[in-house]
XYZ file of C-alpha atoms in Angstrom:
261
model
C -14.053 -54.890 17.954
C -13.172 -56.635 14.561
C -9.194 -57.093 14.671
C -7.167 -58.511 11.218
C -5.091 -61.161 11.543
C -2.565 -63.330 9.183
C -0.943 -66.604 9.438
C 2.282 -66.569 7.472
C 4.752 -69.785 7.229
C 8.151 -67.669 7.786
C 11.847 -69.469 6.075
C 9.484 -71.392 4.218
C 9.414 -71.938 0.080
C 5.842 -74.129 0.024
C 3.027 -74.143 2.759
C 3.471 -76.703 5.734
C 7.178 -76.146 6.137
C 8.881 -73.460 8.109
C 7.526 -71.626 11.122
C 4.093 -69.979 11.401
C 3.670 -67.456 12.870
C 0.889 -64.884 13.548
C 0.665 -61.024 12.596
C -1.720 -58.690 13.701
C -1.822 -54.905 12.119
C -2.856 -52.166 14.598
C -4.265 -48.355 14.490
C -3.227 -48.322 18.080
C -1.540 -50.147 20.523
C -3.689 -52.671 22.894
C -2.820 -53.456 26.219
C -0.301 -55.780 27.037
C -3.090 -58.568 28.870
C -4.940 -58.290 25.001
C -2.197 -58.697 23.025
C -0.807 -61.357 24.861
C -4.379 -63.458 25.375
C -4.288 -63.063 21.445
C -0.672 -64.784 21.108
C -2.216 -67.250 24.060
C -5.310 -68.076 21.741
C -3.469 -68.436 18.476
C -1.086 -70.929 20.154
C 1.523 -70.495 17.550
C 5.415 -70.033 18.775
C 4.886 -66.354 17.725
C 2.405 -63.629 17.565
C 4.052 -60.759 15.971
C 1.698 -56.624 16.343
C 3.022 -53.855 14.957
C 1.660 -50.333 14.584
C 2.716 -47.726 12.102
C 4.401 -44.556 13.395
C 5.536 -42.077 10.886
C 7.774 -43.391 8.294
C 8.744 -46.863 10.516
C 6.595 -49.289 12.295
C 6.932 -50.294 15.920
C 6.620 -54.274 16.592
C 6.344 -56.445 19.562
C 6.512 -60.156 19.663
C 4.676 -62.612 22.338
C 4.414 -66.690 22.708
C 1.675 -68.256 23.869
C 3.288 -67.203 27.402
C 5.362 -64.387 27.521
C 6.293 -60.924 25.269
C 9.621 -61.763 24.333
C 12.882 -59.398 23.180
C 13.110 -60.723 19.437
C 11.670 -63.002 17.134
C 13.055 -63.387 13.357
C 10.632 -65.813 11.822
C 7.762 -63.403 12.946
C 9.458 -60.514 11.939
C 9.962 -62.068 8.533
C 6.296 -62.450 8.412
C 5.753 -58.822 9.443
C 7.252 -58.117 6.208
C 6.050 -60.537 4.568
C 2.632 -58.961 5.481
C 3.255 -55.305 4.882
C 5.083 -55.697 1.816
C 2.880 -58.430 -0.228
C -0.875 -57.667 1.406
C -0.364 -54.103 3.284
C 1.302 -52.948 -0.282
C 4.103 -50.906 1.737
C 5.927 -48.982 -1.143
C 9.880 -49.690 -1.844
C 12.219 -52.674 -0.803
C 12.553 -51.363 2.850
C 10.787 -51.954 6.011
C 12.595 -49.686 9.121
C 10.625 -51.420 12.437
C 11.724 -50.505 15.946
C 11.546 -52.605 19.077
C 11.625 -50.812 22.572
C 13.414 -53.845 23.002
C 16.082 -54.584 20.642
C 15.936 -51.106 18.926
C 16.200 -50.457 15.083
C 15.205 -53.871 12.775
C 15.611 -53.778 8.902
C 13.626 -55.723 6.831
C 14.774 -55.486 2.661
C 12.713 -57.143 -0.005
C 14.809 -58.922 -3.218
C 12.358 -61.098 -5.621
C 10.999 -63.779 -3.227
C 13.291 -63.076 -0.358
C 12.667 -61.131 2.772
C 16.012 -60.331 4.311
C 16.085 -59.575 8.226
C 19.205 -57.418 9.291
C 19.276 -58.032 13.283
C 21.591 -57.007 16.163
C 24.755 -59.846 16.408
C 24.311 -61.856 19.513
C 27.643 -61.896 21.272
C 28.993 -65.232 22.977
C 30.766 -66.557 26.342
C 32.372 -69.682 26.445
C 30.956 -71.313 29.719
C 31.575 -75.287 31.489
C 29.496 -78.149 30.497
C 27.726 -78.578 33.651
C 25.757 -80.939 34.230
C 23.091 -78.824 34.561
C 23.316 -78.573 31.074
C 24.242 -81.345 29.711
C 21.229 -83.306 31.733
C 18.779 -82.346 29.133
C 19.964 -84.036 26.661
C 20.542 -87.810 25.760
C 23.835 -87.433 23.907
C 26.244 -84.819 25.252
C 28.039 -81.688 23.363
C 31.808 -80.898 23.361
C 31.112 -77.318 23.951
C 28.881 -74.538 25.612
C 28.397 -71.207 24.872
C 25.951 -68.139 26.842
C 23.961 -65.587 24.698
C 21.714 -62.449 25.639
C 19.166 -65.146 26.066
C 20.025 -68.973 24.604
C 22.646 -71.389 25.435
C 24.149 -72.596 22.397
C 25.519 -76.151 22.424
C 28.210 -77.478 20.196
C 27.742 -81.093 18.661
C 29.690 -83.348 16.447
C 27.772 -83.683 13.349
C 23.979 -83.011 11.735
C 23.160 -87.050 13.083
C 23.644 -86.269 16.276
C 21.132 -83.168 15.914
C 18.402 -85.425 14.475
C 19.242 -87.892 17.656
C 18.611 -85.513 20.276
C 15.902 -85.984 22.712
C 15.545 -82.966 24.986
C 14.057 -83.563 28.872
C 11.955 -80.473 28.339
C 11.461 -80.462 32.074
C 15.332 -79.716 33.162
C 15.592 -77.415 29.770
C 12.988 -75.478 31.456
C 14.459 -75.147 34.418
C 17.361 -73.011 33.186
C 18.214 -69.128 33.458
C 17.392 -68.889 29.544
C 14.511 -68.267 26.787
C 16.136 -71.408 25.616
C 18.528 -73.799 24.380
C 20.215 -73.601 20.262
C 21.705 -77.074 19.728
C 24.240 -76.528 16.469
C 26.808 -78.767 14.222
C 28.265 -78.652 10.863
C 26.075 -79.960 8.035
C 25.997 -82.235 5.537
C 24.814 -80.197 2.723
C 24.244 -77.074 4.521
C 27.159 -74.965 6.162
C 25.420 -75.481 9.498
C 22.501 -77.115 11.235
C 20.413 -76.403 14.328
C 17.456 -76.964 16.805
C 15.906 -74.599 19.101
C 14.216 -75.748 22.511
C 12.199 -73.086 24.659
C 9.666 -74.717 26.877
C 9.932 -71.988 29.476
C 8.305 -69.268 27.391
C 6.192 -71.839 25.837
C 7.784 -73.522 23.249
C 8.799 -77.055 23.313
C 10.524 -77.033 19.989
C 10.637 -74.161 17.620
C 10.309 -75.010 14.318
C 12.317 -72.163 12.496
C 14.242 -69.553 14.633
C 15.528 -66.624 13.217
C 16.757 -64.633 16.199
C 18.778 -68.166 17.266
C 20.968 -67.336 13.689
C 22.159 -64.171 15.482
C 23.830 -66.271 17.517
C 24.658 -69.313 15.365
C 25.840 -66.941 12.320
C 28.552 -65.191 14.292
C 29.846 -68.522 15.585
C 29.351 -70.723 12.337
C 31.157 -67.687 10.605
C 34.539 -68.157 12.194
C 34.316 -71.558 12.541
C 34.340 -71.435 8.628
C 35.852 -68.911 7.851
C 33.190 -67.588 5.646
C 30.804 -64.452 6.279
C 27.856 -66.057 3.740
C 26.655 -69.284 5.192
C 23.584 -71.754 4.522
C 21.647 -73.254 7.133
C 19.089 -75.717 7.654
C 16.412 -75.788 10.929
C 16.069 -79.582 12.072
C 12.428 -79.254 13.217
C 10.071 -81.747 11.929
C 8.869 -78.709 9.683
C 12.069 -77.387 8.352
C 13.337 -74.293 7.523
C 15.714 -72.843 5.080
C 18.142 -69.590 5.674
C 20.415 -67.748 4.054
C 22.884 -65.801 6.697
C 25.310 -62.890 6.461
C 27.893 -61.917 8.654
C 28.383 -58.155 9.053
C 30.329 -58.347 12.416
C 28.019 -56.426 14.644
C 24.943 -56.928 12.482
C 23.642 -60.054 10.994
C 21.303 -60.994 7.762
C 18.898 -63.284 7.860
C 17.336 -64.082 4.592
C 14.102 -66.424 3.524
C 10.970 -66.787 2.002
C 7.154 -66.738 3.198
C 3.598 -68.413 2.430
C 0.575 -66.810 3.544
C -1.538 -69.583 5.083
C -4.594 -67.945 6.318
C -6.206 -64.116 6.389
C -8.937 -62.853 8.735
C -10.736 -61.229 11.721
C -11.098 -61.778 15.396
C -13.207 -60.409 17.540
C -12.246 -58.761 20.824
């Protein structure tokens, strides 16, 4: 069986930057041990499948280890897919998750523009359990649906950080968003996930449905910039709409294809 595949670099404006990800169209839906030995064999952070039903399409995201609830930079790339090489017609893209239910995806010029679920946020101690993973420590902590988020001081003390991926792993989370203010950008972030997989994410757009909601009353503004501190980089654009968020970038197609099942 002859399956195609793309490789899309997601919040990205030129190849080699952002995060790649993996999309796969499907007729049908394959079984879960597949679909996820696919994700395992591309060995990107994401492997995004989706399958057209009606007038939507239903998607499902895996790592290299797990199927996971959400994934924005593969979702961008979805889009990216379906609107520039699938030739879906409009500005629209309506995908559903059994997971995380109904996902908008709009299309403006060179700008894909996610519209996700707002993550909503518990203040919780700085244990040590926490704070262990990390050589410099945060002032504050926060609990998501499924990321700490830890507060720091300012964008140098993002590039400083050296995670222990071995105690990050160890934690009841799919991972760990370390945020500050930035220097040029409204915010600035990092995303650490070595228990599904991922050591370091490159560009994570379901972490800005937590950091946008945060970031936004910290600032006091609902439109913010942001700026992924991966050795790749990423760009966003993020919208707060209380109990939704927008997540806006770009995409570069990298590589187009068949594998063989």
């Amino acid at each position: 069986m002859k399956q195609k595949i793309y490789q899309v670099d997601a919040f990205a404006d030129k190849l080699f930057s952002g995060n790649p990800a993996a999309v796969c169209p499907l007729e049908k839906w394959l079984s879960n041990e597949t679909m996820q030995q696919i994700a395992t064999e591309n060995n990107l952070a994401e492997t995004a499948f989706y399958v057209k039903k009606d007038t939507q399409y239903e998607i499902r995201w895996f790592t290299p280890a797990v199927e996971v609830d959400l994934c924005g930079h593969a979702t961008l790339a979805t889009a990216f897919v379906l609107f520039d090489i699938e030739n879906h017609p409009g500005n629209e893209i309506r995908l559903y998750s059994h997971r995380s239910g109904l996902l908008t995806v709009t299309k403006n010029n060179q700008y894909f523009t996610l519209n996700f679920p707002a993550d909503t946020l518990q203040s919780i101690e700085l244990t040590s359990e926490i704070t262990n993973g990390f050589n410099i420590k945060p002032h504050l902590a926060f609990k998501g649906k499924t990321d700490y988020l830890l507060i720091y001081d300012n964008e140098n003390e993002i590039r400083s950080l050296k995670p222990d991926l071995n105690i990050i792993s160890k934690l009841d989370a799919r991972g760990i968003i370390v945020s500050s203010k930035g220097e040029k950008n409204d915010f600035v972030s990092r995303f650490f996930a070595p228990r599904v997989g991922v050591n370091e994410d490159p560009v994570t757009g379901s972490a800005h449905t937590t950091l946008t909601p945060y970031w936004s009353g910290i600032l006091n503004k609902k439109e913010l910039t942001a700026m992924q501190l991966s050795e790749r980089t990423g760009f966003l654009i993020c919208k707060n709409l209380d109990d939704r968020v927008e997540i806006s970038g770009q995409c570069k197609l990298y590589l187009s294809g068949e594998i063989y099942i």
